[in-house]
Tab-separated table of C-alpha atoms and ligand atoms in Angstrom:
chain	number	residue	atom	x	y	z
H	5	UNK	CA	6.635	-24.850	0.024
H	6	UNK	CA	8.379	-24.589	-3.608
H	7	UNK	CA	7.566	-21.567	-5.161
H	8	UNK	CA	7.518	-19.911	-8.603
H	9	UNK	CA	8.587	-16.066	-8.679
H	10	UNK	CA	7.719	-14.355	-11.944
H	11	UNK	CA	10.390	-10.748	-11.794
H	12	UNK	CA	12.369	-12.668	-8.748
H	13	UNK	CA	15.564	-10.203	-9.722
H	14	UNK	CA	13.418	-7.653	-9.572
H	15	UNK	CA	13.475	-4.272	-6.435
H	16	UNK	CA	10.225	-6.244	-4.630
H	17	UNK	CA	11.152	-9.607	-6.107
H	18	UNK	CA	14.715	-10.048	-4.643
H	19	UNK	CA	13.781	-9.363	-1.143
H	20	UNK	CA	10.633	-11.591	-1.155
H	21	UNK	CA	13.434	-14.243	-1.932
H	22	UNK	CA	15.483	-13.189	0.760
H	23	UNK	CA	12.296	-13.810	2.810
H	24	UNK	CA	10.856	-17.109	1.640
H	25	UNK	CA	14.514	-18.623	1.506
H	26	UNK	CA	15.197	-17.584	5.003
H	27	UNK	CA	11.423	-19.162	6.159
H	28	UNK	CA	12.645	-22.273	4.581
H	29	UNK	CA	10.881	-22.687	1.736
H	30	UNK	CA	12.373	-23.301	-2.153
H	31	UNK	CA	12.166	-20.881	-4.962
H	32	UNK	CA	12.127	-21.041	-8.608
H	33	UNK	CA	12.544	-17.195	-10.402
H	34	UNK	CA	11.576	-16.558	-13.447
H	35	UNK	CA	12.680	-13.473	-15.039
H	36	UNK	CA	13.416	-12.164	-18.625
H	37	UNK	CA	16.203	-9.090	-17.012
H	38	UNK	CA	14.847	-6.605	-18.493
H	39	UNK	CA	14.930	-3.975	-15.950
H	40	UNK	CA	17.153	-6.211	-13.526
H	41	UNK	CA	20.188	-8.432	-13.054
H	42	UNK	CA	21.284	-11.854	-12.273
H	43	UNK	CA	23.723	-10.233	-9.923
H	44	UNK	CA	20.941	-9.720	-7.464
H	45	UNK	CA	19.971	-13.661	-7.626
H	46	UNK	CA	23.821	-13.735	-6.847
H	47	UNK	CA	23.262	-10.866	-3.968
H	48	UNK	CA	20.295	-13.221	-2.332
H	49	UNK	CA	22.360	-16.224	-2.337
H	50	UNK	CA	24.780	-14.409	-0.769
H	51	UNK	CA	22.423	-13.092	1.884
H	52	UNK	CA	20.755	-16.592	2.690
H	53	UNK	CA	23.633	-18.777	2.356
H	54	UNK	CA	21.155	-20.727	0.247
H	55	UNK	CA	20.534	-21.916	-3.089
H	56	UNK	CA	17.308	-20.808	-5.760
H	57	UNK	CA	17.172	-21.625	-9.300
H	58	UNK	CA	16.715	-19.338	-11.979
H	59	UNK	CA	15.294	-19.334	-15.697
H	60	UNK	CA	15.950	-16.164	-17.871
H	61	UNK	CA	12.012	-16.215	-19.676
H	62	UNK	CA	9.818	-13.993	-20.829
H	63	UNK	CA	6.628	-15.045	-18.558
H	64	UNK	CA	3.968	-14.045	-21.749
H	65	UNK	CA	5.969	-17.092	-23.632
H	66	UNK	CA	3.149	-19.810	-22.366
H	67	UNK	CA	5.631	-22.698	-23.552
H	68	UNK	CA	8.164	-21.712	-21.831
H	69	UNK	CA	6.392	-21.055	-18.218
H	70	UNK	CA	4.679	-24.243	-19.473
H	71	UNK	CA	8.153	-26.151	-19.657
H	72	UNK	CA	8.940	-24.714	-16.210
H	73	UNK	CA	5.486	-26.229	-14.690
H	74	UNK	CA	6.443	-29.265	-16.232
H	75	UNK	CA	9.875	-29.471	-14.639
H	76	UNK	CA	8.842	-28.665	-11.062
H	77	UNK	CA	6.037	-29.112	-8.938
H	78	UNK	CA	4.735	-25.749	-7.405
H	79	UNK	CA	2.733	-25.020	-4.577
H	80	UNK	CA	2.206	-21.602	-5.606
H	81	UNK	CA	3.027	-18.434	-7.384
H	82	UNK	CA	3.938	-14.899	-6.721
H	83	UNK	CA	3.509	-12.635	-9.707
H	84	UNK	CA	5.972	-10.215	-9.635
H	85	UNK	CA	7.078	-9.555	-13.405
H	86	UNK	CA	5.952	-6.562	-14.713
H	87	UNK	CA	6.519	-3.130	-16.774
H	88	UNK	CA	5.914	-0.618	-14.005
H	89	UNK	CA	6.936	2.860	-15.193
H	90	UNK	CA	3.729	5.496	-15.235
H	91	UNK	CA	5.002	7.791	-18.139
H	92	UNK	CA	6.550	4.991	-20.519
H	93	UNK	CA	3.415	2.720	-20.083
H	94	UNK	CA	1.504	6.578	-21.879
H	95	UNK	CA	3.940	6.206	-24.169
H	96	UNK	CA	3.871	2.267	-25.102
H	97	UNK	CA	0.137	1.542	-24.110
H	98	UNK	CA	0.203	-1.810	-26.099
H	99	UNK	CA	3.661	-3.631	-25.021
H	100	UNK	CA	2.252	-2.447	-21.067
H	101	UNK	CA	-1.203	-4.269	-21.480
H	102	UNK	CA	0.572	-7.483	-23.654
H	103	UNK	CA	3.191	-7.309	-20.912
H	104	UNK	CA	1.206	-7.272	-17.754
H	105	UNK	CA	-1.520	-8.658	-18.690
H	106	UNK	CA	-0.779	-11.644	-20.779
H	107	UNK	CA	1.861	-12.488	-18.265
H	108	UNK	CA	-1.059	-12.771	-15.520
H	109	UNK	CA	-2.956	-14.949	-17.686
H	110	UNK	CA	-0.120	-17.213	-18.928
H	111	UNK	CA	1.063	-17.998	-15.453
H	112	UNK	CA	-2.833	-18.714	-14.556
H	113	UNK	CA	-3.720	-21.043	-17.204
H	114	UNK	CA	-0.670	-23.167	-16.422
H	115	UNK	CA	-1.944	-23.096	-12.370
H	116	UNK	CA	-5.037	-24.371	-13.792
H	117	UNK	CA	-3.185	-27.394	-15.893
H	118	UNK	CA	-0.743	-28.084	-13.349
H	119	UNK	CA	-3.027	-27.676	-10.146
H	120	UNK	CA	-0.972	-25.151	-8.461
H	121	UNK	CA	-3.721	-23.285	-6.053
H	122	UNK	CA	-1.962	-19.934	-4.317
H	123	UNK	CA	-1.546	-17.645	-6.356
H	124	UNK	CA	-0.362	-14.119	-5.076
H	125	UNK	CA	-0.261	-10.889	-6.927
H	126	UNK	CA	1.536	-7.287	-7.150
H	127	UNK	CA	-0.805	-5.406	-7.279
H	128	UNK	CA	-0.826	-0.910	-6.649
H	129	UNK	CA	-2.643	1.515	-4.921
H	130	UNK	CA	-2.932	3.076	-8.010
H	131	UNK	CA	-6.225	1.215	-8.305
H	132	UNK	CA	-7.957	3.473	-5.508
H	133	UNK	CA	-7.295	6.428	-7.553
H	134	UNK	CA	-9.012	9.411	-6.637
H	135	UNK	CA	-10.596	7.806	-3.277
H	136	UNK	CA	-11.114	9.238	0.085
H	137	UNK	CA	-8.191	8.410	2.520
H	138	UNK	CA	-7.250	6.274	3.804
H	139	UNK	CA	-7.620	3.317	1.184
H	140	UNK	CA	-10.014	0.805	2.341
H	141	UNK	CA	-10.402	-2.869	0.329
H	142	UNK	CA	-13.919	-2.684	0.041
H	143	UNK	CA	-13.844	0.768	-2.014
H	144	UNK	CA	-14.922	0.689	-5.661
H	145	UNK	CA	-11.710	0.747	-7.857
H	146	UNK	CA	-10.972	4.273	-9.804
H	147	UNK	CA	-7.220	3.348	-11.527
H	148	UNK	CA	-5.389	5.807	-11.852
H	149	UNK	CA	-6.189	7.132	-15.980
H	150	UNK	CA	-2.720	5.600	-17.189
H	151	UNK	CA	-1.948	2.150	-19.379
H	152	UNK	CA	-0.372	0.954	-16.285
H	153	UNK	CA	-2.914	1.522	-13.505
H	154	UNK	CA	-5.567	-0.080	-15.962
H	155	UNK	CA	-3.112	-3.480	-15.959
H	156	UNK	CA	-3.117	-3.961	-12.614
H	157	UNK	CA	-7.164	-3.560	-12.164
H	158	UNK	CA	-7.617	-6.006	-15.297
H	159	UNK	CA	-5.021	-8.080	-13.674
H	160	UNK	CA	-7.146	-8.162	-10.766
H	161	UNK	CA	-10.267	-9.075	-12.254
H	162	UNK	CA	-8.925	-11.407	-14.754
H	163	UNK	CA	-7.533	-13.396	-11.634
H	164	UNK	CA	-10.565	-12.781	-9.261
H	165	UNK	CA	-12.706	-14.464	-12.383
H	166	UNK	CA	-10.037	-17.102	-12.829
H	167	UNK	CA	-10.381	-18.085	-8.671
H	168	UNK	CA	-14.234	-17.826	-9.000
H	169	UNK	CA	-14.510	-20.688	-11.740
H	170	UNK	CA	-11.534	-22.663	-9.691
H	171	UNK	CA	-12.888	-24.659	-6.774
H	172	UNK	CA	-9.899	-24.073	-4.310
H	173	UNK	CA	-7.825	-21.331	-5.510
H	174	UNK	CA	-6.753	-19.682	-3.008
H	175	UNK	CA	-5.666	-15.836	-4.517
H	176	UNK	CA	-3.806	-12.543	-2.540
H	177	UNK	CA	-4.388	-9.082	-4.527
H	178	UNK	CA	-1.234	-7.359	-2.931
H	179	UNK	CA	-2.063	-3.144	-3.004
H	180	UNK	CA	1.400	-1.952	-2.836
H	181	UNK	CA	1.925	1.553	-1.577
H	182	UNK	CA	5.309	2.848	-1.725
H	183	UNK	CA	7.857	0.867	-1.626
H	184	UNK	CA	11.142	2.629	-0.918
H	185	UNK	CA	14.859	1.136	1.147
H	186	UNK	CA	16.306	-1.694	0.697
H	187	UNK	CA	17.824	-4.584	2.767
H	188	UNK	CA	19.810	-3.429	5.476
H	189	UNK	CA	22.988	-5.300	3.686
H	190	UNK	CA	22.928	-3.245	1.433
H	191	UNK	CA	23.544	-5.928	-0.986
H	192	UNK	CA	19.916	-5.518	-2.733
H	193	UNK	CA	17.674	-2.796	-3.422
H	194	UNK	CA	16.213	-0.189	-6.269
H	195	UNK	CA	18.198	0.360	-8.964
H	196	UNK	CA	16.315	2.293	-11.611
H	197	UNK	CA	17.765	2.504	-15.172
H	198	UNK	CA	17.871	6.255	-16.137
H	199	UNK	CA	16.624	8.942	-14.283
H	200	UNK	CA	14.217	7.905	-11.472
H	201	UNK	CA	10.692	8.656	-11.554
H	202	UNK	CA	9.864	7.653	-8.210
H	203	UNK	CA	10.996	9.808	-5.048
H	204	UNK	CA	13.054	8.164	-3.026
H	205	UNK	CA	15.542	6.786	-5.670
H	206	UNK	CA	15.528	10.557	-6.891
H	207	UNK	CA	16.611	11.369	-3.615
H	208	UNK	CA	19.176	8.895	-2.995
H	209	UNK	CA	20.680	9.512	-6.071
H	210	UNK	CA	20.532	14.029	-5.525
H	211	UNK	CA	22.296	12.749	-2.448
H	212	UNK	CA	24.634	10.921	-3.978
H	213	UNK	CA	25.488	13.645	-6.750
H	214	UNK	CA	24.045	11.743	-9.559
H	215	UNK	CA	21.554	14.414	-9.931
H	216	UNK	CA	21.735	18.088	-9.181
H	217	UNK	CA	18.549	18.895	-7.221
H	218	UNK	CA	15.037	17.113	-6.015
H	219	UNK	CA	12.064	18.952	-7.798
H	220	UNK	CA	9.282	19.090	-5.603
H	221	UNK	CA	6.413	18.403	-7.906
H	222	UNK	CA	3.676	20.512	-6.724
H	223	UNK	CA	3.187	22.672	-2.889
H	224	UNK	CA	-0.377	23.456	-3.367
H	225	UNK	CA	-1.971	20.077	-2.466
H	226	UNK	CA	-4.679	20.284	-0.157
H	227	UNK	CA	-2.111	18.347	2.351
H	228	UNK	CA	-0.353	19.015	5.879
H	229	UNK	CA	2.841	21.334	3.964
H	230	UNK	CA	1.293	21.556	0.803
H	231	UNK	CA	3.303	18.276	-0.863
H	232	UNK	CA	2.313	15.400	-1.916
H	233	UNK	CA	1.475	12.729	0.578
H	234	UNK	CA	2.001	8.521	0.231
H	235	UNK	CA	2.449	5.747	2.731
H	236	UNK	CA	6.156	4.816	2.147
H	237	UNK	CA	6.966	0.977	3.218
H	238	UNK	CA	9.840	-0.247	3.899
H	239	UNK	CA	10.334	-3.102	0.807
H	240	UNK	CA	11.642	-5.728	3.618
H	241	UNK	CA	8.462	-5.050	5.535
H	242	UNK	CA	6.739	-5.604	2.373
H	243	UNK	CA	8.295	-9.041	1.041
H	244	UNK	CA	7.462	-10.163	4.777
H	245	UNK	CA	3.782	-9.553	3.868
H	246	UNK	CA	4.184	-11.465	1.091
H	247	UNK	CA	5.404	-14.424	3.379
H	248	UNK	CA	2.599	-14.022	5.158
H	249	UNK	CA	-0.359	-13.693	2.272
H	250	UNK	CA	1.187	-17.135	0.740
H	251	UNK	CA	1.143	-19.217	4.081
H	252	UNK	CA	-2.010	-17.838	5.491
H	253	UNK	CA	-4.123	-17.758	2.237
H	254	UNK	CA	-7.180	-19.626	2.369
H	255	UNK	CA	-9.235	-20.266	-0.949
H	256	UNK	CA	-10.992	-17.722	-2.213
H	257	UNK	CA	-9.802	-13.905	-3.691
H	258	UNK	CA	-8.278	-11.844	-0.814
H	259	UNK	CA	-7.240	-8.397	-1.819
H	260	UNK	CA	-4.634	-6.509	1.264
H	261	UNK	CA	-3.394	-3.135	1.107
H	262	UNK	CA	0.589	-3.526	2.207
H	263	UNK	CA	1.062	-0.159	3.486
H	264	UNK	CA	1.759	1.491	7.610
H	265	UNK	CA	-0.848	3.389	7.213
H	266	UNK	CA	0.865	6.520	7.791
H	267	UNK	CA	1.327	9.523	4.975
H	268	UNK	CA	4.035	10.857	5.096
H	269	UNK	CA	4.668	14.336	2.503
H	270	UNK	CA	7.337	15.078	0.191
H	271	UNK	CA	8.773	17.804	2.705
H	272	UNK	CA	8.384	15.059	5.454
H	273	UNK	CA	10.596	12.414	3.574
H	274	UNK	CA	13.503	15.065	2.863
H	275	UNK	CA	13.406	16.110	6.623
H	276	UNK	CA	13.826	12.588	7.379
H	277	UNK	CA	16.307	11.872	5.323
H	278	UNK	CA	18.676	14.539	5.757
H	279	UNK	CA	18.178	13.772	9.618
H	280	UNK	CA	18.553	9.955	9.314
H	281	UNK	CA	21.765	10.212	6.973
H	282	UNK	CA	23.065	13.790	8.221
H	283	UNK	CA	23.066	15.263	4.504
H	284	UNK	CA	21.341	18.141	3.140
H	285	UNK	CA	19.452	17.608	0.217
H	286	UNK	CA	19.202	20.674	-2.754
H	287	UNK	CA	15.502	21.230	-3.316
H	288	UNK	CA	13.146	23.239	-5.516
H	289	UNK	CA	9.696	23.426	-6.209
H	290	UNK	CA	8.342	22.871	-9.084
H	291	UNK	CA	4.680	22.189	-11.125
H	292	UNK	CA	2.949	19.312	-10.651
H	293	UNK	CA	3.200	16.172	-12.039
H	294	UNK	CA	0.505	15.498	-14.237
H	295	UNK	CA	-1.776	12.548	-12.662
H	296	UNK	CA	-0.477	13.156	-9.097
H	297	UNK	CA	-3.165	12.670	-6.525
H	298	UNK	CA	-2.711	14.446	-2.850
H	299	UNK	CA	-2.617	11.469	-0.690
H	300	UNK	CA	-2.495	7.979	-0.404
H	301	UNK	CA	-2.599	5.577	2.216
H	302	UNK	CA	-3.735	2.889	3.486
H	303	UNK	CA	-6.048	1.254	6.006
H	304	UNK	CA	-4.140	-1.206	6.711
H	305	UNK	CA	-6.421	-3.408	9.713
H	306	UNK	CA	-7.020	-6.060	7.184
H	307	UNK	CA	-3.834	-7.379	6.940
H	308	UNK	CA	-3.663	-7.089	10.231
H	309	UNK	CA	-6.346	-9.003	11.085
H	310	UNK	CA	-6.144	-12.049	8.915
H	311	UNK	CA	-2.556	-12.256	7.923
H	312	UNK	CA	-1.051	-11.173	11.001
H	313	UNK	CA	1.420	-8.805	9.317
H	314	UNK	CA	2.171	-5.241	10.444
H	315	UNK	CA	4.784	-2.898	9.033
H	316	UNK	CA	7.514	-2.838	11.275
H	317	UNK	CA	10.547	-0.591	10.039
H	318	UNK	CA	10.051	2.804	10.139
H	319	UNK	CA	10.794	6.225	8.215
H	320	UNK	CA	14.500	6.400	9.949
H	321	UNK	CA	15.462	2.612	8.699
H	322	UNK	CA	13.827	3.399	5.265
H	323	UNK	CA	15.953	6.051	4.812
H	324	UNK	CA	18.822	4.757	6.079
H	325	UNK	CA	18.762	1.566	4.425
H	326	UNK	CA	18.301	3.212	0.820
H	327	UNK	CA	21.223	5.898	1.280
H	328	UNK	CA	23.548	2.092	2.347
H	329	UNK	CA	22.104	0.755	-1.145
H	330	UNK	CA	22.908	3.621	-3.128
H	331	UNK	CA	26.625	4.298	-2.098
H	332	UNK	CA	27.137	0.884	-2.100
H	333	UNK	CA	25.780	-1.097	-5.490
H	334	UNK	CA	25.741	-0.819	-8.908
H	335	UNK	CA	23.825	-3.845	-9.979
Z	7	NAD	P1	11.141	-4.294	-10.985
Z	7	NAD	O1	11.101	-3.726	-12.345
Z	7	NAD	O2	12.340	-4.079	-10.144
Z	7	NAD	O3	10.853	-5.867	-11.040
Z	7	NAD	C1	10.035	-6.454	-12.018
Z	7	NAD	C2	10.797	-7.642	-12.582
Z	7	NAD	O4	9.992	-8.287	-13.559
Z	7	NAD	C3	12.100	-7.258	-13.248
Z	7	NAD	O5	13.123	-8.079	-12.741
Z	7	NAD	C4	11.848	-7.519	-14.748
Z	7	NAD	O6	13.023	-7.916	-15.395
Z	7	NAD	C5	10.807	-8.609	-14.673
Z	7	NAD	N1	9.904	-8.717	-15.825
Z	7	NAD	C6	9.119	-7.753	-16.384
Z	7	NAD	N2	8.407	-8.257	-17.403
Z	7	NAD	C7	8.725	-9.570	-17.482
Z	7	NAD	C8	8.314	-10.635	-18.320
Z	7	NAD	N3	7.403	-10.451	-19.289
Z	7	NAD	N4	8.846	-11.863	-18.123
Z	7	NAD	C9	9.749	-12.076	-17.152
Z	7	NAD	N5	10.180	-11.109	-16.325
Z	7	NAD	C10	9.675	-9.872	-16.486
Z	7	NAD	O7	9.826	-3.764	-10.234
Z	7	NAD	P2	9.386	-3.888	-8.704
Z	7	NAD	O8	9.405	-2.536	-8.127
Z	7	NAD	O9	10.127	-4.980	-8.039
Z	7	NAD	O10	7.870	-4.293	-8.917
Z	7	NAD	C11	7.432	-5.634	-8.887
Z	7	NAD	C12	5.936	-5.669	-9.153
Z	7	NAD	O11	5.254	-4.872	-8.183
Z	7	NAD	C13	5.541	-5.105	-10.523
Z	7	NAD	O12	4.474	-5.879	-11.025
Z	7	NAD	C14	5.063	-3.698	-10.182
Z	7	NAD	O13	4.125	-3.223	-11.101
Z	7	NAD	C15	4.430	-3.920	-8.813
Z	7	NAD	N6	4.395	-2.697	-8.006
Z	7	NAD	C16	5.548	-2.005	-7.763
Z	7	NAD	C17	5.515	-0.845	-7.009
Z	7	NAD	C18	6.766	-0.039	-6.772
Z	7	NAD	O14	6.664	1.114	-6.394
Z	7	NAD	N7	7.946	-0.583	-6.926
Z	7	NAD	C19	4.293	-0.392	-6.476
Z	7	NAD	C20	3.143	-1.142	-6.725
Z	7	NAD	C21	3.202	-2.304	-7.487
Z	8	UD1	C1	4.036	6.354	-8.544
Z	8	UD1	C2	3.166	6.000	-9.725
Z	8	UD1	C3	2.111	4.998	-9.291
Z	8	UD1	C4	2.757	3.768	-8.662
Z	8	UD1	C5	3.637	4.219	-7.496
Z	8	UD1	C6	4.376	3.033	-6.950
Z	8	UD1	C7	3.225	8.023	-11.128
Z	8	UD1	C8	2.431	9.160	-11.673
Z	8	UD1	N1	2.579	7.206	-10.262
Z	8	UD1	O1	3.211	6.962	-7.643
Z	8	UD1	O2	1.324	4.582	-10.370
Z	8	UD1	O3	1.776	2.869	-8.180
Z	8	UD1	O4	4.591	5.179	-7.981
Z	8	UD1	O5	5.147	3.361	-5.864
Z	8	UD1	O6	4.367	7.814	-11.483
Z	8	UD1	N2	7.795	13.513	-6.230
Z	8	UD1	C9	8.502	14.701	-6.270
Z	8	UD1	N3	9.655	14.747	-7.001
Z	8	UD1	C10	10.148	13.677	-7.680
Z	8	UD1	C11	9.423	12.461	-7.630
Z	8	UD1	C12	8.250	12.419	-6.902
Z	8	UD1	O7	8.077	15.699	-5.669
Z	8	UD1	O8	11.185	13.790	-8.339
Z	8	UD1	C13	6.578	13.448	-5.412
Z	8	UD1	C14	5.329	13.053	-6.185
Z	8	UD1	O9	4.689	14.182	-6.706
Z	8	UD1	C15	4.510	12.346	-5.074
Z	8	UD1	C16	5.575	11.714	-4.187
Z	8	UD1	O10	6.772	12.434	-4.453
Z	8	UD1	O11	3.778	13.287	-4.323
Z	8	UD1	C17	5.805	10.245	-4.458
Z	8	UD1	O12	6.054	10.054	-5.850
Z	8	UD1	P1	6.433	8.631	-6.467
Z	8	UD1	O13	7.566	8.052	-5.701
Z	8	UD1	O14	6.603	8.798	-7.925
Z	8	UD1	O15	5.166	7.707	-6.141
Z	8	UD1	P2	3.607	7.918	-6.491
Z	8	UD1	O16	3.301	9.271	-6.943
Z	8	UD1	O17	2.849	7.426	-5.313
């Protein structure tokens, strides 16, 4: 298949090429770089031995995604480009909704002109919210109360409506959990600008002695230790699933949670990483984070079942494969 991937230079984007390339199928990215780099286009070239073509576009400009439709025949789309950052999208409500949301209805309209039929989408857990765990598909949507969390459930309706008055689409709501490592190269992987707000960058770079200590945001949860739990996934793990949601996808709107399944809590993760690396990592608790739930994960059966994907890597490789990123790159 030839496929168009919106944020393709991207942490999640860059390893799904890895994994398409490597299937044998063609990509087209489309990216604007504005929380990424060319060099990891480079990086995946290098990793495949194999060519992709890239256009540096914003993917709200319809003309230009237009021009791109025009050029190249698609068989489908993965819809990776987005602003993702909790606190900033408080802070810059409008340029999150124009970003995210405009970008999901750009690339859709040209689908429709071009009759492109898969389209697959990046979505979060943060759409179960405050739900019971573990996150089941069929559970009413509660977004997380941020700018950000609200794009990806309009995103998700806007494209579910799209596929319901499109004989044929065929359309994968990815639910993200936590995607942490990085490919076992360690030639691609997260590289936040600024201070991370995500854990496991923040720990990769406390172990690195970017930063001086982890906080632990909060040890009164109703959890196991008291921390904060989430199903980490190893991102390699995830851009297989995404493999897996384009070739399998049959028409209709399919929404997966890409997750193990397993939570695993702040105090867990630092064991494991100190034990997979051999390091000892400075911690202290601190407050909360406002907006922090106490768990998330997923159910993650219907993947299972009708994509035939499972999470493979575990906590050890996660944490291994991050700590190989971070000494290694600076892209
Ligand atoms: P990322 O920031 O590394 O990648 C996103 C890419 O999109 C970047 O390369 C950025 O330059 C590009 N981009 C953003 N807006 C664009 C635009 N208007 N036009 C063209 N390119 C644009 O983030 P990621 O972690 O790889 O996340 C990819 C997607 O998955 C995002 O939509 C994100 O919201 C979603 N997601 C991520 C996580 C996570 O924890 N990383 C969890 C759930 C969902
Ligand atoms: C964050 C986002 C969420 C997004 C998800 C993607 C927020 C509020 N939520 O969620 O919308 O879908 O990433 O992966 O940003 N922690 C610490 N110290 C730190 C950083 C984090 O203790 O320095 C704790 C958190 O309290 C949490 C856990 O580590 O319990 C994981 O945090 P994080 O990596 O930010 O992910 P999420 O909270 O799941």
């Amino acid at each position: 298949m030839n496929i168009l991937i919106t944020g393709g230079a991207g942490f999640i984007g860059s390893h799904t090429c890895v994994a398409l390339l490597e299937a044998g199928h063609s990509v087209v990215v489309a990216d604007n770089l504005c929380n990424s780099s060319a060099a990891a286009l480079e990086r995946v070239r290098q990793i495949t031995g194999k060519e992709l073509l890239f256009y540096q576009i914003d993917v709200t400009a319809a003309a230009l995604v237009e021009g791109i439709f025009k050029k190249h025949r698609f068989d489908g789309v993965i819809h990776f480009a987005g602003l993702k950052a909790v606190g900033e999208s408080v802070e810059q409500p409008l340029e999150y909704y124009y970003n995210n949301t405009v970008s999901t209805m750009v690339l859709a309209a040209a689908c429709r002109k071009y009759g492109v039929k898969r389209f697959v989408f990046s979505s979060s857990a943060t759409v179960y919210g405050e739900n019971e765990v573990p996150f089941v598909e069929t559970m009413a949507l509660r977004p997380a109360a941020n700018p950000y969390g609200r794009t990806k459930a309009m995103s998700e309706q806007i494209l579910s409506d799209a596929a319901r008055a499109e004989p044929g689409w065929a359309v994968a709501l990815l639910r993200y959990f936590n995607p942490v490592g990085a490919h076992e190269s360690g030639l691609i992987g997260e590289a936040p600008t600024g201070v991370p707000n995500n854990l496991m960058p923040y720990i990769t770079q406390v172990a690195r002695g970017k930063l001086a200590k982890l906080r632990i945001f909060g040890d009164d949860y109703p959890t196991i230790d008291g921390t904060g739990v989430r199903d980490y996934i190893h991102v390699c793990d995830l851009a297989e699933g995404h493999l897996r949601a384009l070739e399998g996808l049959r028409p209709g709107v399919h929404r997966y949670n890409l997750g193990t399944g397993r939570g695993t809590s702040v105090l867990q993760l630092v064991k494991a990483f100190e034990k997979a690396n051999g390091l000892k990592l400075p911690c202290e608790i601190a407050a909360r984070r406002p907006g922090d739930i106490a768990e998330s994960y997923a159910d993650v059966s219907k993947a299972e079942r009708e994509l035939g994907w499972k999470a493979r890597r575990d906590l050890v490789q996660m944490c291994r494969d991050a700590w190989r990123f971070e000494q290694g790159a600076e892209i």
